[in-house]
Tab-separated table of C-alpha atoms in Angstrom:
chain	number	residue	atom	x	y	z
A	915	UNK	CA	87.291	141.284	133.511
A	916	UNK	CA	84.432	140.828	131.004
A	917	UNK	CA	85.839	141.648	127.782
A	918	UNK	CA	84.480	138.609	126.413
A	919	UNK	CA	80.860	137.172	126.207
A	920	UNK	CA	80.971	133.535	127.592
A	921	UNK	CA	78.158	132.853	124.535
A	922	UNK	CA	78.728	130.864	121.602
A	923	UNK	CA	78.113	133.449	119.042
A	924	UNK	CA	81.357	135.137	117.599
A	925	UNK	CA	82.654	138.652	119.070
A	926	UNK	CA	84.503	141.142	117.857
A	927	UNK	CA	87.253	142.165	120.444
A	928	UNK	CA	89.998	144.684	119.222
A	929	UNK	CA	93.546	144.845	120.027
A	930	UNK	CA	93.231	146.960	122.728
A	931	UNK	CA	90.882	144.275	124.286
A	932	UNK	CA	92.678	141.364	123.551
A	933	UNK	CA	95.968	142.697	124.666
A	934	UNK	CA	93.800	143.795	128.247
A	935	UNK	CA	92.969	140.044	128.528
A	936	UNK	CA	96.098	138.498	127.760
A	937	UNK	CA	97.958	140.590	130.693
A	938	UNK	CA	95.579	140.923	133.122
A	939	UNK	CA	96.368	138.607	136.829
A	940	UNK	CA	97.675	135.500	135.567
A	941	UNK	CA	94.652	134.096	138.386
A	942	UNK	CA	92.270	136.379	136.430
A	943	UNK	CA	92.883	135.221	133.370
A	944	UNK	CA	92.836	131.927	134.382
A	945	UNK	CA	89.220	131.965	135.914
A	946	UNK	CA	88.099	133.955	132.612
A	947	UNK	CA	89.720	131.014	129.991
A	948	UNK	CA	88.476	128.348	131.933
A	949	UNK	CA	84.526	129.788	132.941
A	950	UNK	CA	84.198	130.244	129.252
A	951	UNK	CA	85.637	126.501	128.358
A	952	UNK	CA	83.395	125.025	131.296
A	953	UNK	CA	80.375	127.063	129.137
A	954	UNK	CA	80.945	125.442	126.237
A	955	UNK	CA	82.686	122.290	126.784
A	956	UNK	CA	83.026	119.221	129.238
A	957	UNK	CA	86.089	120.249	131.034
A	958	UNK	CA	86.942	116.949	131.753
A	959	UNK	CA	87.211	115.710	128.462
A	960	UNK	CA	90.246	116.038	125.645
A	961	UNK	CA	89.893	114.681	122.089
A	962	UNK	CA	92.586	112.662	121.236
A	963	UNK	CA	93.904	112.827	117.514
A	964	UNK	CA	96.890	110.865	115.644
A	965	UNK	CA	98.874	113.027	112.738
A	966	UNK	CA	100.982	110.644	110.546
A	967	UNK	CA	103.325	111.883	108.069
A	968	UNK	CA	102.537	110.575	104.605
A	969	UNK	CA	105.083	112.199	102.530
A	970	UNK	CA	108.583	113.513	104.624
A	971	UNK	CA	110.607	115.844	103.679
A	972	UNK	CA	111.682	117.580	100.166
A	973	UNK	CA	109.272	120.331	100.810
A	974	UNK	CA	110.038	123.924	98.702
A	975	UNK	CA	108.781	126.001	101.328
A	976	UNK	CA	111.600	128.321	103.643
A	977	UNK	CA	109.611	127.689	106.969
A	978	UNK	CA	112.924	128.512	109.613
A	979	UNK	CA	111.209	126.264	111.750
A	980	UNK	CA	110.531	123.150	109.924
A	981	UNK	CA	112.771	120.266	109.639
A	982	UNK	CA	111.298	119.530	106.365
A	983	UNK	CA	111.927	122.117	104.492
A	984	UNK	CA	114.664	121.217	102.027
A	985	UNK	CA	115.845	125.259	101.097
A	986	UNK	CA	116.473	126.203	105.301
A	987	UNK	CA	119.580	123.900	106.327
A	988	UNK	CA	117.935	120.407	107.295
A	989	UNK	CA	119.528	117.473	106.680
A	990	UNK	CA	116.210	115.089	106.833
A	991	UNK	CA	115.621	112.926	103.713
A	992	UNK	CA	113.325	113.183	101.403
A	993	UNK	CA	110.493	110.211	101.365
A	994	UNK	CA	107.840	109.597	98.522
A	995	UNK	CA	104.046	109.298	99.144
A	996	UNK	CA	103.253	106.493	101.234
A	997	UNK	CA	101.139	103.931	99.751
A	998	UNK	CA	97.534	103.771	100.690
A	999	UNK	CA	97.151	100.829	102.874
A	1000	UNK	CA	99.702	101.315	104.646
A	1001	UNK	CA	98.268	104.548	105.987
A	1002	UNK	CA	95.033	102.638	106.285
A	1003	UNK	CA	96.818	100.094	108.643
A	1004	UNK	CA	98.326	102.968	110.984
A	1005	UNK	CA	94.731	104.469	110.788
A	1006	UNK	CA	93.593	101.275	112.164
A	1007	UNK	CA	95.985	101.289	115.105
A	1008	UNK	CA	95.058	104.950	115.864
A	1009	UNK	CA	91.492	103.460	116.015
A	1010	UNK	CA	92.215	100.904	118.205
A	1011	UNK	CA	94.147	102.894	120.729
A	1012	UNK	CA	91.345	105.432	120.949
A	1013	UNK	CA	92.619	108.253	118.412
A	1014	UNK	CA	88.990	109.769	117.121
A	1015	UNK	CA	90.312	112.179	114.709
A	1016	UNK	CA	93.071	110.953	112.156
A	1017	UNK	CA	95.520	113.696	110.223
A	1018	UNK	CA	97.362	113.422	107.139
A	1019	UNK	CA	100.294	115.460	106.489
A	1020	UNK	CA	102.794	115.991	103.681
A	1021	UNK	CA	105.503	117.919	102.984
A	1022	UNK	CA	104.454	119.534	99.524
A	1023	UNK	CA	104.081	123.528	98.938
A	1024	UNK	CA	101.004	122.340	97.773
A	1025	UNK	CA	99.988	118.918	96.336
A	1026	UNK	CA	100.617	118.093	92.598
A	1027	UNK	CA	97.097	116.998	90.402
A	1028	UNK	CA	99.434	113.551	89.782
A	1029	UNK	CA	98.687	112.672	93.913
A	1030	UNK	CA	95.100	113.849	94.181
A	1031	UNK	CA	93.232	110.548	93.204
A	1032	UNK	CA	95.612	108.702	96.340
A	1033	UNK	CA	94.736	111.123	98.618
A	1034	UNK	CA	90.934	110.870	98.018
A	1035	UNK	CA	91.904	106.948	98.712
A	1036	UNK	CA	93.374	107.973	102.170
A	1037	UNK	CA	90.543	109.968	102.903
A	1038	UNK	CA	87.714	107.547	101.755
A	1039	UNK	CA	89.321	104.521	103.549
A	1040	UNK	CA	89.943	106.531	106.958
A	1041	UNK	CA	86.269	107.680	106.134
A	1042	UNK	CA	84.915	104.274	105.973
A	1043	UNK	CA	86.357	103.622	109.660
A	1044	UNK	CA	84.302	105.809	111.185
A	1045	UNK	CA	87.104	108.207	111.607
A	1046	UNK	CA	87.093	111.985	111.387
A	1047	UNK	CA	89.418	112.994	108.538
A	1048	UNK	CA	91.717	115.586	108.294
A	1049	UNK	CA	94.665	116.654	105.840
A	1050	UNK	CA	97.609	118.853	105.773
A	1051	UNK	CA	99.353	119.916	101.819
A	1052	UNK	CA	99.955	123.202	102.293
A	1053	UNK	CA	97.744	125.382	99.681
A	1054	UNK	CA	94.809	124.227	97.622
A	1055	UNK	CA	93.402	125.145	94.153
A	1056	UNK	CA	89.633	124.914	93.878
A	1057	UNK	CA	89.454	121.661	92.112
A	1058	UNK	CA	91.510	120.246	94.716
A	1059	UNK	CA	89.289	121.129	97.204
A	1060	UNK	CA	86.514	120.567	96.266
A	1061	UNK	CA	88.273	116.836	95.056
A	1062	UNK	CA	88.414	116.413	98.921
A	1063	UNK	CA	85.662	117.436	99.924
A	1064	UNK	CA	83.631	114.748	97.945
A	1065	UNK	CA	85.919	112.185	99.072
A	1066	UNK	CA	84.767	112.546	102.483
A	1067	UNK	CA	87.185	114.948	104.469
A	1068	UNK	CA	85.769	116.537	107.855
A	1069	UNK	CA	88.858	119.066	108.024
A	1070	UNK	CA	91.879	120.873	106.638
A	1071	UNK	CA	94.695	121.619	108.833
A	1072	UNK	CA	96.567	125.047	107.598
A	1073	UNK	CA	98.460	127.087	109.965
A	1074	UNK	CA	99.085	130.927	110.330
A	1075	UNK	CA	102.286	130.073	111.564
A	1076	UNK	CA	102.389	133.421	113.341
A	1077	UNK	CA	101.248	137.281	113.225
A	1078	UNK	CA	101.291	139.205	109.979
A	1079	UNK	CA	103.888	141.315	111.443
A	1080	UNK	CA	106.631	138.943	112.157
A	1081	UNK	CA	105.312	135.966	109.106
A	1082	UNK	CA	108.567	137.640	106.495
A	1083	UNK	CA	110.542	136.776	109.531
A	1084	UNK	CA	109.950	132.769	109.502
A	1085	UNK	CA	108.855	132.147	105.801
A	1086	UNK	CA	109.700	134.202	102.562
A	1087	UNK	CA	108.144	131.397	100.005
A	1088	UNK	CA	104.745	132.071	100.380
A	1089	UNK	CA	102.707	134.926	101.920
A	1090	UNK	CA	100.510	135.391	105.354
A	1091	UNK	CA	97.807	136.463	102.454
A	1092	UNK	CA	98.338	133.353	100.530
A	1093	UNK	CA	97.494	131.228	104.231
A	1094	UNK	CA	94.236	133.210	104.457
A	1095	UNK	CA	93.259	132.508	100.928
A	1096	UNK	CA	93.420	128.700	101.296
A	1097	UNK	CA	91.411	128.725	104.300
A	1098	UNK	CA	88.836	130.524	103.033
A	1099	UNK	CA	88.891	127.999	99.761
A	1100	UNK	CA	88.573	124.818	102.070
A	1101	UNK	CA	85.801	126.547	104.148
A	1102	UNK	CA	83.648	128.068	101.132
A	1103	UNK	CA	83.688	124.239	100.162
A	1104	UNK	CA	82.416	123.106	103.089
A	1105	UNK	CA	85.348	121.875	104.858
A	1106	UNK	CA	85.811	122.025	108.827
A	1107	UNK	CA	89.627	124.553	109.178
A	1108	UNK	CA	92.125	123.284	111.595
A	1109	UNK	CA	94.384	126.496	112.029
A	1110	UNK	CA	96.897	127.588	114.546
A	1111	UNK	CA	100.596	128.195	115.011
A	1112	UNK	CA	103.575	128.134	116.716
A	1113	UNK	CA	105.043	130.447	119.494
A	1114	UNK	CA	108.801	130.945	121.188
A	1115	UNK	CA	109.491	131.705	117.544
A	1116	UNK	CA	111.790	134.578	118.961
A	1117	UNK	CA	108.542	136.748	118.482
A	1118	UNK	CA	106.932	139.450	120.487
A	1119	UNK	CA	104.184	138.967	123.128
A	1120	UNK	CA	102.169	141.382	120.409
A	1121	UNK	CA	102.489	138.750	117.544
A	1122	UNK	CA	101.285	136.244	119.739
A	1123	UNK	CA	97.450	138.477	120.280
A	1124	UNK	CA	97.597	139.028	116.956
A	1125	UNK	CA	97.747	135.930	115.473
A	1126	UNK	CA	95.307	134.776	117.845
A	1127	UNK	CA	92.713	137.998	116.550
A	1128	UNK	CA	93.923	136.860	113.326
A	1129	UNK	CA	92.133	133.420	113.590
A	1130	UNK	CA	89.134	135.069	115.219
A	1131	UNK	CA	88.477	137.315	112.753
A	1132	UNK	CA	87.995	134.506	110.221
A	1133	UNK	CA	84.393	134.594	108.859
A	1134	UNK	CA	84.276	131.519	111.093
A	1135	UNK	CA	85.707	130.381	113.803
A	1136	UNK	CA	87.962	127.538	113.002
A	1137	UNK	CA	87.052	124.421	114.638
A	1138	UNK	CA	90.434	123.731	115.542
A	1139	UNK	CA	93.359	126.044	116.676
A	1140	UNK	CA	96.503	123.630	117.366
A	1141	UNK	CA	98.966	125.995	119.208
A	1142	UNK	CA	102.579	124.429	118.853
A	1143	UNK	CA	105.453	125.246	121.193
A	1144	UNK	CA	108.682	125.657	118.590
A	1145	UNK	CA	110.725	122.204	118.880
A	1146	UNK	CA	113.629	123.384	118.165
A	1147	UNK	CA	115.645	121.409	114.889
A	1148	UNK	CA	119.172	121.109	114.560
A	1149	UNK	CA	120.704	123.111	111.153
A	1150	UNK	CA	117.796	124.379	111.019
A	1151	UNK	CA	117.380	128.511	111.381
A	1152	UNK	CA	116.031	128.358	114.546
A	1153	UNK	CA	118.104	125.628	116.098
A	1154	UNK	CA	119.227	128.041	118.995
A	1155	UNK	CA	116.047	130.576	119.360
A	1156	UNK	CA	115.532	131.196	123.542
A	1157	UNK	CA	112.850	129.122	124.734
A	1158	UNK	CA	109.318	131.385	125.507
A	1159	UNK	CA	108.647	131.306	129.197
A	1160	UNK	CA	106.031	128.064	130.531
A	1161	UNK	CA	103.640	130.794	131.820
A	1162	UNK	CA	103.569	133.079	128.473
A	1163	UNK	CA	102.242	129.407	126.796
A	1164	UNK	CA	99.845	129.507	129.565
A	1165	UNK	CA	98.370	133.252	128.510
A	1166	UNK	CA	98.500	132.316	124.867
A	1167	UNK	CA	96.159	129.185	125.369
A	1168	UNK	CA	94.159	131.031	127.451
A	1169	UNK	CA	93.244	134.078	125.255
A	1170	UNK	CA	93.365	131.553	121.928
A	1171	UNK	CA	89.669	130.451	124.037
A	1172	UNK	CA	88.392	133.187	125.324
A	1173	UNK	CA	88.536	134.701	121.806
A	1174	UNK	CA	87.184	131.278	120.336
A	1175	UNK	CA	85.263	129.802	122.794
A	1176	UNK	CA	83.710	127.133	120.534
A	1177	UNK	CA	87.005	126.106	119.041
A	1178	UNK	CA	89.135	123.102	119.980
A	1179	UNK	CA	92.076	124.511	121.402
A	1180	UNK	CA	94.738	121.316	120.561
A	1181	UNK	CA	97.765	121.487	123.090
A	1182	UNK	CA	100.603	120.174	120.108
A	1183	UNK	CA	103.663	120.031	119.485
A	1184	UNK	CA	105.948	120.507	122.443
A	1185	UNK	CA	104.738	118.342	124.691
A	1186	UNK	CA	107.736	116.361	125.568
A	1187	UNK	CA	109.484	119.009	127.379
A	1188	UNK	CA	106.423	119.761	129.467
A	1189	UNK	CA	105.620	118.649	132.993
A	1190	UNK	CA	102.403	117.256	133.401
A	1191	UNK	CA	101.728	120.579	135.696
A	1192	UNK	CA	101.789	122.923	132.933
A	1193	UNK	CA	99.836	120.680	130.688
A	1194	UNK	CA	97.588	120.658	133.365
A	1195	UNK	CA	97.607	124.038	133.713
A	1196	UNK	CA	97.001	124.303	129.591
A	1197	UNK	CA	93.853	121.514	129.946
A	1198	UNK	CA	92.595	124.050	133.182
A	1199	UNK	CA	92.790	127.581	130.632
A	1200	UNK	CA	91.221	126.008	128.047
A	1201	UNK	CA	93.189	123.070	125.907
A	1202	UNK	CA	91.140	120.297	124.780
A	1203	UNK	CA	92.627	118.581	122.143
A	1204	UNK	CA	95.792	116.820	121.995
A	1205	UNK	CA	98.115	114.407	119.514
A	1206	UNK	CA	98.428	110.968	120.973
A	1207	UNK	CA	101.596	108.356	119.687
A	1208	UNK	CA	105.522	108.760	119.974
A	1209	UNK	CA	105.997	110.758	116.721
A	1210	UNK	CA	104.659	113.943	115.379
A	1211	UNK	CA	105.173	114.376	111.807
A	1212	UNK	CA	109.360	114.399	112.454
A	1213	UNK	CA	109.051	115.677	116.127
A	1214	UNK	CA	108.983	113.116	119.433
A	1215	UNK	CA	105.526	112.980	121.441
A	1216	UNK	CA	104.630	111.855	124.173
A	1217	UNK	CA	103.879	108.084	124.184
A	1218	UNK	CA	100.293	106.717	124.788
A	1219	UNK	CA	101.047	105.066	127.734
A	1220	UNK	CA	102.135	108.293	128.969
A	1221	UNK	CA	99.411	110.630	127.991
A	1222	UNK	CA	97.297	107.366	129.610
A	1223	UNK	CA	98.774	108.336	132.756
A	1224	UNK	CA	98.242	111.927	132.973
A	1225	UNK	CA	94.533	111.736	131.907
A	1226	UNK	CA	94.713	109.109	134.774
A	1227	UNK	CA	95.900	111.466	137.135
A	1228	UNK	CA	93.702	114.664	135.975
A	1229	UNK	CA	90.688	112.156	136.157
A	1230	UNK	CA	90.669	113.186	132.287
A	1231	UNK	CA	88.661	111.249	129.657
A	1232	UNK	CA	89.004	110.853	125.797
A	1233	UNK	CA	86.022	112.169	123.825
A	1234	UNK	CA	84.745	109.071	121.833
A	1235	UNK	CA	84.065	108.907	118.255
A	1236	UNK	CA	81.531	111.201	116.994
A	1237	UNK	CA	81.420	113.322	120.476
A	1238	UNK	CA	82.793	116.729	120.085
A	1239	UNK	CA	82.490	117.324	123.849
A	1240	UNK	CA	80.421	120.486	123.261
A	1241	UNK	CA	77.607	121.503	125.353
C-alpha cells in the first residue's frame, strides 16, 4: 500500500488514508513503517535522551493521567525548583553515560516570569556541554519564548496528549487549542517542537489516527513525536483504565512514521512493562529515540545497564552528539 511517499517532503494524507494504513496486514504495515524509516534514517541507530524533573509536583493542571497534578487525586508532594547546579551535575552524568539530548521538565501550567532568568541558567549551562537542550513548562507567552530561545534551547517538548475528540475527556484546565497555540509560539521563534502523546488512555483506535494527523498537519513536522504508553498512577483517575493491546502500540508507532517520516519517533514512557520483543518490534516500525536512566519524571524506566543490553542484543547503536542519524 502506497498511501505515503517515502520522500522527505511533507504530505497531506486524509483520514480516510491514514485510517487505510493503520489497519491494513499488520506484515504490511510493518514493511511500509520501516522502508520509509530505512529512507530516511540509519535503522540501526536510536538517540538516547535523559528527562529530569526540575520542579515535581503542585501542578494546576487536571491531566487524569498525571501523577503531578495536584486537582486529580495524587498524593505526590510538591517540590520547589531545583537549583541550577545541581541540574548541571545530573546533566553531566547524562553526558557521561552517553545521553545526547538532555530534557527539562516541570510541573507548572506554565512557568511564572519570577523562574525565567534560572531556567535560561539551565539551558545555557547544559548548552555549554555540548548538549542538545530541551524543556518542558507547559504553555509559553512570547517573551518567554523568545527568553529561551536566546539562551540557547534546541527544543520544546509540548504534548497533544491525545485527539481533539477525546482531549475534554483527560484534561478540562486547558484546551487542545491552547496546545496548538504554544507550539506554534516556540516554532515561529525558532525553536525545534518535541510533541506527542499518550495512548491506552481508554480511547478509541480513531483518536489514536487523529492525533497522529493532528501532529502532521502542523506547518512543520515536529522533530520529535514521543509516543507514551499510559503508566498507570495510583488515586489518580486513571489508576484502573484496561491496558491497550502490545500490537495496537505497534500500529500507532508505525503510522506516527509513515505520516512523519523525518521525525524522531521516541519510544517513552512505558517501557518497563515491555519485553524487549515488542520494543524491538517498535525500533523495526519506526522508533528511534528513547529515554535512558531509572526514572522518568515520577515514572520507573528502564535502567542503563538494561537498555545497554538490548541495544547489545539488536546490534543497536546510540547516535553520538551532534548526529541526528538522518540520511
Amino acid at each position: 500500500m502506497d498511501l505515503v511517499s517515502e520522500q522527505s517532503e511533507k504530505q497531506v494524507v486524509s483520514r480516510e488514508e491514514a485510517d487505510a494504513i493503520y489497519n491494513q496486514p499488520f506484515m504490511d504495515l510493518l514493511f511500509q513503517a520501516h522502508t520509509v524509516h530505512r529512507t530516511n534514517f540509519d535503522p540501526n541507530q536510536v538517540q538516547r535522551s535523559k528527562l529530569l524533573s526540575i520542579k515535581t509536583g503542585g501542578c494546576a493542571e487536571d491531566c487524569a493521567y498525571c501523577s503531578q497534578s495536584a486537582r486529580n487525586g495524587s498524593t505526590l508532594s510538591a517540590s520547589k525548583l531545583m537549583e541550577v547546579e545541581k541540574v548541571l551535575s545530573e546533566a553531566r552524568k547524562a553526558k557521561e553515560s552517553g545521553a545526547s539530548r538532555y530534557c527539562m521538565g516541570a510541573a507548572w501550567r506554565s512557568p511564572k516570569d519570577r523562574d525565567m532568568e534560572v531556567l535560561e541558567a539551565m539551558v545555557q549551562g547544559v548548552k555549554d556541554m555540548g548538549m542538545e537542550t530541551c524543556m518542558t513548562l507547559g504553555m509559553l507567552e512570547d517573551d518567554q519564548v523568545h527568553r529561551l530561545k536566546s539562551a540557547g534551547l534546541d527544543y520544546y517538548n509540548h504534548n497533544i496528549d491525545t485527539s481533539e475528540r477525546y482531549y475534554s475527556e483527560i484534561i478540562t484546565t486547558r484546551t487542545f487549542a491552547d496546545r496548538i497555540s504554544t507550539l506554534n509560539r516556540v516554532r515561529e521563534a525558532g525553536i525545534k517542537v518535541c510533541a506527542g502523546g499518550i495512548v491506552g488512555m481508554g480511547e478509541q483506535q480513531m483518536d489514536r489516527v487523529d492525533m497522529l494527523l493532528s501532529l502532521a498537519s502542523l506547518d512543520e513536522h515536529p522533530d520529535s513525536v514521543p509516543i507514551n504508553m499510559l503508566i498507570p498512577i495510583e488515586n489518580t483517575p486513571m489508576a484502573d483504565v484496561q491496558k491497550l493491546d502490545p500490537i495496537e502500540f505497534v500500529r500507532t508507532i508505525a503510522l506516527a512514521r509513515i505520516l512523519m517520516p523525518r521525525s524522531h519517533v521516541r519510544l517513552s514512557a512505558g517501557r518497563t512493562d515491555m519485553s524487549d520483543e515488542l520494543q524491538a518490534m517498535c525500533f523495526f516500525a519506526g522508533a528511534n529515540s528513547i529515554f535512558v536512566g531509572d526514572t522518568l519524571l515520577t515514572a520507573d524506566n528502564p535502567g542503563e545497564d538494561k537498555d545497554a543490553l538490548l541495544f547489545d542484543k539488536l546490534g543497536i547503536s546510540a547516535m553520538a552528539l551532534g548526529c541526528d542519524g538522518k540520511k
